[in-house]
mmCIF file of C-alpha atoms in Angstrom:
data_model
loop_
_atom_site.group_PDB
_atom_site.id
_atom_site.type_symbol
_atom_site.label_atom_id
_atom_site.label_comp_id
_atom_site.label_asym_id
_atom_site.label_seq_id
_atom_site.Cartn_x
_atom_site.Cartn_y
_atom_site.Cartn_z
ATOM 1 C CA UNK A 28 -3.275 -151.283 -44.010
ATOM 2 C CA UNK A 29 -1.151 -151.050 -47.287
ATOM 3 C CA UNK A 30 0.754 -154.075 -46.436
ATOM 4 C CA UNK A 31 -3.081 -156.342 -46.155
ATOM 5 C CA UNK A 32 -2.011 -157.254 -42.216
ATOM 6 C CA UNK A 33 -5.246 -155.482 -41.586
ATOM 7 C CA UNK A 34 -7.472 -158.487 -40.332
ATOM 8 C CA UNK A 35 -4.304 -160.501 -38.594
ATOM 9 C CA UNK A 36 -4.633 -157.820 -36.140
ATOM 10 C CA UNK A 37 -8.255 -157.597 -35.856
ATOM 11 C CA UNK A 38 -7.958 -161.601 -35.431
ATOM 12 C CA UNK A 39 -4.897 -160.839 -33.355
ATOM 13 C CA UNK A 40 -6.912 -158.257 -30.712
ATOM 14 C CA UNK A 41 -9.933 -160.723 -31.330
ATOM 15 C CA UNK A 42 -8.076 -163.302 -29.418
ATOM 16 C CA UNK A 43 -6.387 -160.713 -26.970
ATOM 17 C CA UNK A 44 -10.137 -160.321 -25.789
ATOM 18 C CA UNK A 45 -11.259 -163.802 -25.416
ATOM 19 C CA UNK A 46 -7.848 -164.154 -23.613
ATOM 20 C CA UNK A 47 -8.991 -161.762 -21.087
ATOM 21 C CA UNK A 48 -12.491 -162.494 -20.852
ATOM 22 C CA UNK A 49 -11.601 -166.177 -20.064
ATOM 23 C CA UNK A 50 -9.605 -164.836 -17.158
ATOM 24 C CA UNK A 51 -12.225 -162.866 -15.690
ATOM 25 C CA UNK A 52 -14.669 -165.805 -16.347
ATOM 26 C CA UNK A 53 -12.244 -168.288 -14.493
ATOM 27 C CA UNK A 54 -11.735 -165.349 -11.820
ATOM 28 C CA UNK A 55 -14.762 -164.974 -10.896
ATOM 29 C CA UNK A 56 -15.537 -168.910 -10.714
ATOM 30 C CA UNK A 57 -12.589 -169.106 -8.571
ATOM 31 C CA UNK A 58 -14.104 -166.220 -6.312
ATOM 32 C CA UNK A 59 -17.586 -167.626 -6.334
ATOM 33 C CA UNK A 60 -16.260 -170.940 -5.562
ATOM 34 C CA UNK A 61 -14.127 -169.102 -2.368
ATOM 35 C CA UNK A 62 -17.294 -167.891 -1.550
ATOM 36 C CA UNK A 63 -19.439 -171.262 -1.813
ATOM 37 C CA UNK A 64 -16.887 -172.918 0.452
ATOM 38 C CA UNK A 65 -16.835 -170.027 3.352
ATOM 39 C CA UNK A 66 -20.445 -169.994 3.133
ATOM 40 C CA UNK A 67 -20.655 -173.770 3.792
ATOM 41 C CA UNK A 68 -18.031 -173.853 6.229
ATOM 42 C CA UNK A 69 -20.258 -170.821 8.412
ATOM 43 C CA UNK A 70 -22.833 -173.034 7.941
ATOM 44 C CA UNK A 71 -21.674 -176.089 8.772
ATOM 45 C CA UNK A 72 -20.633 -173.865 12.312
ATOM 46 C CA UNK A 73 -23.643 -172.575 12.310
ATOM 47 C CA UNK A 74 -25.289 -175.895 12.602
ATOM 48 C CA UNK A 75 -22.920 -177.360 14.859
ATOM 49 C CA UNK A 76 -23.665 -174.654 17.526
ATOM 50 C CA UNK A 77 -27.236 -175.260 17.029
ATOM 51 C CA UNK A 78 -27.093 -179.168 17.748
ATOM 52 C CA UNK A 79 -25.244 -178.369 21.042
ATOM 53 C CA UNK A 80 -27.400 -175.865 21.806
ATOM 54 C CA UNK A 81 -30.327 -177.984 21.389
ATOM 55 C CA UNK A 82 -29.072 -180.761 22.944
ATOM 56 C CA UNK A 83 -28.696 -178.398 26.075
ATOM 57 C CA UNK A 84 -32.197 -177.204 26.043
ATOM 58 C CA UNK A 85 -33.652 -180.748 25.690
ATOM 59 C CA UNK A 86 -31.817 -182.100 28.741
ATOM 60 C CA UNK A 87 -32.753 -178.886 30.983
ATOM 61 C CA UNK A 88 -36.473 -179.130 29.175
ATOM 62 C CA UNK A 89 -36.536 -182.889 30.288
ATOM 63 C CA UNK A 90 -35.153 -182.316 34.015
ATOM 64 C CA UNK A 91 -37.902 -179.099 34.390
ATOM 65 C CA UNK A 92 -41.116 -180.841 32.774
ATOM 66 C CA UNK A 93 -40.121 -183.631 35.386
ATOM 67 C CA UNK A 94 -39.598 -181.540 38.533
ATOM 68 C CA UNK A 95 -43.159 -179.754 37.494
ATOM 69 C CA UNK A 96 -44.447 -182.983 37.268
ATOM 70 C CA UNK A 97 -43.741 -183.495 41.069
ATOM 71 C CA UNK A 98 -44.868 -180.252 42.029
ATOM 72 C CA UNK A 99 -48.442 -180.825 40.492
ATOM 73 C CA UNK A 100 -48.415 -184.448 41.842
ATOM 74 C CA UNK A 101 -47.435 -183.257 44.899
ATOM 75 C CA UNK A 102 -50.236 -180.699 44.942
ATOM 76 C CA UNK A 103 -52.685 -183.055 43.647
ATOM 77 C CA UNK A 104 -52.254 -185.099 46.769
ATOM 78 C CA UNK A 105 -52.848 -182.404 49.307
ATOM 79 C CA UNK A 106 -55.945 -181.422 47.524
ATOM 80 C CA UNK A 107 -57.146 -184.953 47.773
ATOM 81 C CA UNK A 108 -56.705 -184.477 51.699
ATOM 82 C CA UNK A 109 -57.967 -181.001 51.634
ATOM 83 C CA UNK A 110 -61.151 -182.315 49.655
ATOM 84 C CA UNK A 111 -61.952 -184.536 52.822
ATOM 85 C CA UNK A 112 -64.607 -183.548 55.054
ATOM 86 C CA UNK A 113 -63.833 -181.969 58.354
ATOM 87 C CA UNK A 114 -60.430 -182.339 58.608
ATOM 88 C CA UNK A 115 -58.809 -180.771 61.255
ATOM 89 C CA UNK A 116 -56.717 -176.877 60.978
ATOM 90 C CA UNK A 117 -53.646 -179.173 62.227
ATOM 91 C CA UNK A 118 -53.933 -181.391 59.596
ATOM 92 C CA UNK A 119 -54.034 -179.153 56.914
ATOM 93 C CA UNK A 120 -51.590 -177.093 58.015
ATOM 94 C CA UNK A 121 -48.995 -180.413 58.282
ATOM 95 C CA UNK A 122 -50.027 -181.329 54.735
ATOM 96 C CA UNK A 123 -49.773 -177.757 53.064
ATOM 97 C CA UNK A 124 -46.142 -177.473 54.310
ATOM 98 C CA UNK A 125 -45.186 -180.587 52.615
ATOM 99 C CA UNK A 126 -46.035 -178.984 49.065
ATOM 100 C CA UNK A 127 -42.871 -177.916 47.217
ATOM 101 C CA UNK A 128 -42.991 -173.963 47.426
ATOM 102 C CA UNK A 129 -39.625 -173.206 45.436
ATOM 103 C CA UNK A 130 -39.875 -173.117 41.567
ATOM 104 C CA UNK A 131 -37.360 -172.086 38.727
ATOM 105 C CA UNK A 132 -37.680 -171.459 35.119
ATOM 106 C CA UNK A 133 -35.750 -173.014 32.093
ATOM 107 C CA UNK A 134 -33.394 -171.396 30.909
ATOM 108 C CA UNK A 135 -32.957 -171.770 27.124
ATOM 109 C CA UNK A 136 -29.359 -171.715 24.776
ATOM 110 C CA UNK A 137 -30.392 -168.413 22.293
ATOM 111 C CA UNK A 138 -26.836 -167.244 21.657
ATOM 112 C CA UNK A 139 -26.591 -169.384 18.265
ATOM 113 C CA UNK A 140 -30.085 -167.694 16.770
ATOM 114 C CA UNK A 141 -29.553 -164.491 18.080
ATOM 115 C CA UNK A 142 -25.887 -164.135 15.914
ATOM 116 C CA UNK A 143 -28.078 -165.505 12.960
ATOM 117 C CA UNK A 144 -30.630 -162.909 13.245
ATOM 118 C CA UNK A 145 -28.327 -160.033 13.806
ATOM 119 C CA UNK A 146 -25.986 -161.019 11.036
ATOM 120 C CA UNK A 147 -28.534 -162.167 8.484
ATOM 121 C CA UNK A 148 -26.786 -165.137 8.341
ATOM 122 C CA UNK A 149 -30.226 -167.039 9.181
ATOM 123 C CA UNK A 150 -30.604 -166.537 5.146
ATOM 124 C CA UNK A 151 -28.117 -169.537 5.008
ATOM 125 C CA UNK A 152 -30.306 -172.146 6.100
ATOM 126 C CA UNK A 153 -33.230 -173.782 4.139
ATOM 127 C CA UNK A 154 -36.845 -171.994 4.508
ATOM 128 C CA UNK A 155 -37.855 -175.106 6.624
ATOM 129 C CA UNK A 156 -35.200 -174.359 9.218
ATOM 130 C CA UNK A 157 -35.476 -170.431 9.195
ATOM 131 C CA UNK A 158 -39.393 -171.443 9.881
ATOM 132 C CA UNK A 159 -38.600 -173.511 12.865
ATOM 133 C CA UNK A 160 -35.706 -171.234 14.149
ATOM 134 C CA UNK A 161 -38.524 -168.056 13.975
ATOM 135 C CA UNK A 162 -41.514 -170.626 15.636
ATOM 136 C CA UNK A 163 -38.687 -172.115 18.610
ATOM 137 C CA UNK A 164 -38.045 -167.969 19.495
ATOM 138 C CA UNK A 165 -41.843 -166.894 19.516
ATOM 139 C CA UNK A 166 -42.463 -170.130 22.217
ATOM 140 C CA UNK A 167 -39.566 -169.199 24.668
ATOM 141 C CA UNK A 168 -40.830 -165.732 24.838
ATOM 142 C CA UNK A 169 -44.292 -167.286 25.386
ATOM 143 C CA UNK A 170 -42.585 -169.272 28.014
ATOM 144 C CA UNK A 171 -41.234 -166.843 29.640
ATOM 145 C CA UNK A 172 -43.922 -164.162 29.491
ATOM 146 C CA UNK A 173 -46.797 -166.455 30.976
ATOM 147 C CA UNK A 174 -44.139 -168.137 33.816
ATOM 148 C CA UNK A 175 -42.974 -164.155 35.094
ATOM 149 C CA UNK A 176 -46.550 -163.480 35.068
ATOM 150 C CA UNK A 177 -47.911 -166.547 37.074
ATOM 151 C CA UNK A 178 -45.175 -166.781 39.199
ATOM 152 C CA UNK A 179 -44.847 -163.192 39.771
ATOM 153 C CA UNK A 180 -48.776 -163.455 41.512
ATOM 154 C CA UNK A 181 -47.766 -167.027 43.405
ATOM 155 C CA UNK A 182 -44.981 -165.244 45.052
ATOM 156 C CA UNK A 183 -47.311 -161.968 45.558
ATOM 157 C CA UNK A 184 -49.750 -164.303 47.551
ATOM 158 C CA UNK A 185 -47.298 -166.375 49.449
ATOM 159 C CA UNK A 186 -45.723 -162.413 50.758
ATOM 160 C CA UNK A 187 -49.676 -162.408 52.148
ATOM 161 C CA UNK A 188 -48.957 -165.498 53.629
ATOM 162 C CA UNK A 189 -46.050 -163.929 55.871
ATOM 163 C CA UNK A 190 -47.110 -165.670 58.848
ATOM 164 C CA UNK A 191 -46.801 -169.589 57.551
ATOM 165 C CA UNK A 192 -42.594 -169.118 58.084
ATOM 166 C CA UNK A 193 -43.530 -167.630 61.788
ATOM 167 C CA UNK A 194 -46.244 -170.657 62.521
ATOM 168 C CA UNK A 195 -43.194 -173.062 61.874
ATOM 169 C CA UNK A 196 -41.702 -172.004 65.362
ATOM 170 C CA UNK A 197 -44.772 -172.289 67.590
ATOM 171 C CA UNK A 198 -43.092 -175.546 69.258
ATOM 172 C CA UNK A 199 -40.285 -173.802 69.865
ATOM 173 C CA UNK A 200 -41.770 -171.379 71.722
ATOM 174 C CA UNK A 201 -43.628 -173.191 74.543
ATOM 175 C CA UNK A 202 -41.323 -171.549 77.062
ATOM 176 C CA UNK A 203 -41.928 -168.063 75.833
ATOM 177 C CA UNK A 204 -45.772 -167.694 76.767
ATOM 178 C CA UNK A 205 -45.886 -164.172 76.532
ATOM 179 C CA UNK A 206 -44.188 -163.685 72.821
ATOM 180 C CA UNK A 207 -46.545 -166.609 71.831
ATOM 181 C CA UNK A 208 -49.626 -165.031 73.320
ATOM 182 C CA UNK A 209 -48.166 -161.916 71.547
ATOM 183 C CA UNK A 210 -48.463 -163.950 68.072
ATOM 184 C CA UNK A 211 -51.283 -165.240 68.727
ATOM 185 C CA UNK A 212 -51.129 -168.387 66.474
ATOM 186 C CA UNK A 213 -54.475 -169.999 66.583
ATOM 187 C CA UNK A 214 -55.807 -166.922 66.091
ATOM 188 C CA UNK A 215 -54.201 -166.672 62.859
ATOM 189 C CA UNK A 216 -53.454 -169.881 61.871
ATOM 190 C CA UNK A 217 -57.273 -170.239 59.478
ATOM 191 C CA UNK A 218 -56.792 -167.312 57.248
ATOM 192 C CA UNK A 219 -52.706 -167.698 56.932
ATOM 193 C CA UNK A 220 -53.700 -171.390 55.776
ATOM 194 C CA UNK A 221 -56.279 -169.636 53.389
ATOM 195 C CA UNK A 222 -53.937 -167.539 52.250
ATOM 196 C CA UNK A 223 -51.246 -170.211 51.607
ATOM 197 C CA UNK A 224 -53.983 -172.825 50.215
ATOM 198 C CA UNK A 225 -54.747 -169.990 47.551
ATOM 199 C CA UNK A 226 -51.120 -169.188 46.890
ATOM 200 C CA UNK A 227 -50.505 -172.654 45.829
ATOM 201 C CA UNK A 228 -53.616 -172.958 43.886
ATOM 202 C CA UNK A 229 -52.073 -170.266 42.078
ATOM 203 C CA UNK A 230 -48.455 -172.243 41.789
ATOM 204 C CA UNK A 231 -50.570 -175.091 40.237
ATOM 205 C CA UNK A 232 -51.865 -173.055 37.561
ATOM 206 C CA UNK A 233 -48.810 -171.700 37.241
ATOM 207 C CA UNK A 234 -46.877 -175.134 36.922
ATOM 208 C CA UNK A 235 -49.443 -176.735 34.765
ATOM 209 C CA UNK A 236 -49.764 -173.736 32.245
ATOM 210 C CA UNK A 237 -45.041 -173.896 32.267
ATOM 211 C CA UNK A 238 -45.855 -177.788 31.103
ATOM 212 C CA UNK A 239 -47.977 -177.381 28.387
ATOM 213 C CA UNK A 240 -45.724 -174.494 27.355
ATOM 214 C CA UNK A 241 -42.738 -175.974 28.052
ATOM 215 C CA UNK A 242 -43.996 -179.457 25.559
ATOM 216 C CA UNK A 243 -44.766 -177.359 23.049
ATOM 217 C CA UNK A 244 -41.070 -175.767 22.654
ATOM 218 C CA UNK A 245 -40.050 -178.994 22.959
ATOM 219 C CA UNK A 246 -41.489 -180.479 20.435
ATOM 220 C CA UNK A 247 -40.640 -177.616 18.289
ATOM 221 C CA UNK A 248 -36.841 -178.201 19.555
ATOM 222 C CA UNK A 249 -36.585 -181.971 18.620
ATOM 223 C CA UNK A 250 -38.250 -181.168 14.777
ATOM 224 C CA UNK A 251 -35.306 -178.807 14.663
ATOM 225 C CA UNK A 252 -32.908 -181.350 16.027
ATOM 226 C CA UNK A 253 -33.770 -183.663 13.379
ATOM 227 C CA UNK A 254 -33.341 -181.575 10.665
ATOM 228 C CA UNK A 255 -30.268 -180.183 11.714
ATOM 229 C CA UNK A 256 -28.683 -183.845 12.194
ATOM 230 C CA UNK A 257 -29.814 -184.632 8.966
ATOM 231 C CA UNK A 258 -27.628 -181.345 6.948
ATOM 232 C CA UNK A 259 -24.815 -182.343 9.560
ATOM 233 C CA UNK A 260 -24.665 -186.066 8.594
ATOM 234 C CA UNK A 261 -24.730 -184.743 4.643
#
């Protein structure tokens, strides 16, 4: 202080601090821009999974809304026949075992939303996108809760049916009179064929109601598709 060097040192530590603050400053743009380029990378992943994963669902979507298609053509035709006026037990039965009695659900690709949800990565994406990814989970598990439940009483009523698998054999058992008298299939034969006829009533409802589902989701799917081109061609 008694030599007047006073303020060079002020102006000295002065510039010491700028120094360091500048560093900190550039640090810290450095990290954040570290952390802008992970985060796009993840999400550029992120939407890459989801494109395949969608792609998936809308080819097993397509192939399922087209096999249920069938089925409910299928049954529309025998209830055009069953419609007719005094048709004959024979006849009915012939035309109710053409009707397609196995059925499957779609499966759908989740694996993708379900590591967005549990990481809180879904945060990533654009409201928009969040929105769809949220709407696309609550229609699966629609899906999937009305088809278990349908199904589930088709398959209850076909068990009633038990007899329709045993009818199948009659022909084959013209030299076993006493086992068929035992069976007794003409007996039988009208209320197994009301049982079935009811049982695939049921299936109809049951593959009509998986359609409309089923359009909704993926119509849901290809709005999601399109947006998540769209950040993927950016």
């Amino acid at each position: 202080m008694e030599t007047g060097k006073t303020s060079k040192y002020f102006k000295y530590a002065i510039g010491e601090i700028i120094l360091v603050v500048i560093g900190i400053l550039i640090a810290l743009q450095i990290n954040n821009w570290n952390e802008n380029r992970k985060s796009q990378k993840a999400k550029t992943q992120y939407y890459e999974q989801l494109f395949e994963e969608i792609e998936l669902d809308i080819k097993g979507i397509d192939g399922q809304l087209k096999r249920l298609e069938g089925d409910i053509i299928s049954y529309n035709t025998y209830e055009a026949i069953y419609e007719t006026s005094n048709i004959s037990l024979d006849t009915i039965y012939k035309n109710i075992k053409k009707l397609p009695s196995i059925y499957d659900q779609a499966s759908f690709n989740t694996k993708t939303i379900e590591v967005l949800k549990s990481t809180g990565d879904i945060k990533l994406f654009p409201n928009k996108i969040q929105t769809l990814l949220v709407a696309l989970e609550t229609l699966q598990g629609t899906y999937k809760t009305y088809t278990d439940a349908n199904y589930g009483i088709y398959l209850n009523l076909v068990d009633d049916a038990y007899l329709m698998n045993v009818l199948s054999i009659e022909s084959k058992l013209a030299n076993q009179e006493p086992f068929a008298k035992a069976l007794d299939f003409k007996k039988k034969l009208p209320d197994q064929l009301a049982k079935q006829h009811l049982a695939f009533a049921m299936k109809n409802y049951a593959d009509k109601n998986a359609s409309v589902t089923l359009k909704g989701v993926l119509e849901t799917v290809n709005k999601l598709k399109s947006l998540v081109k769209k950040k993927l061609e950016n």
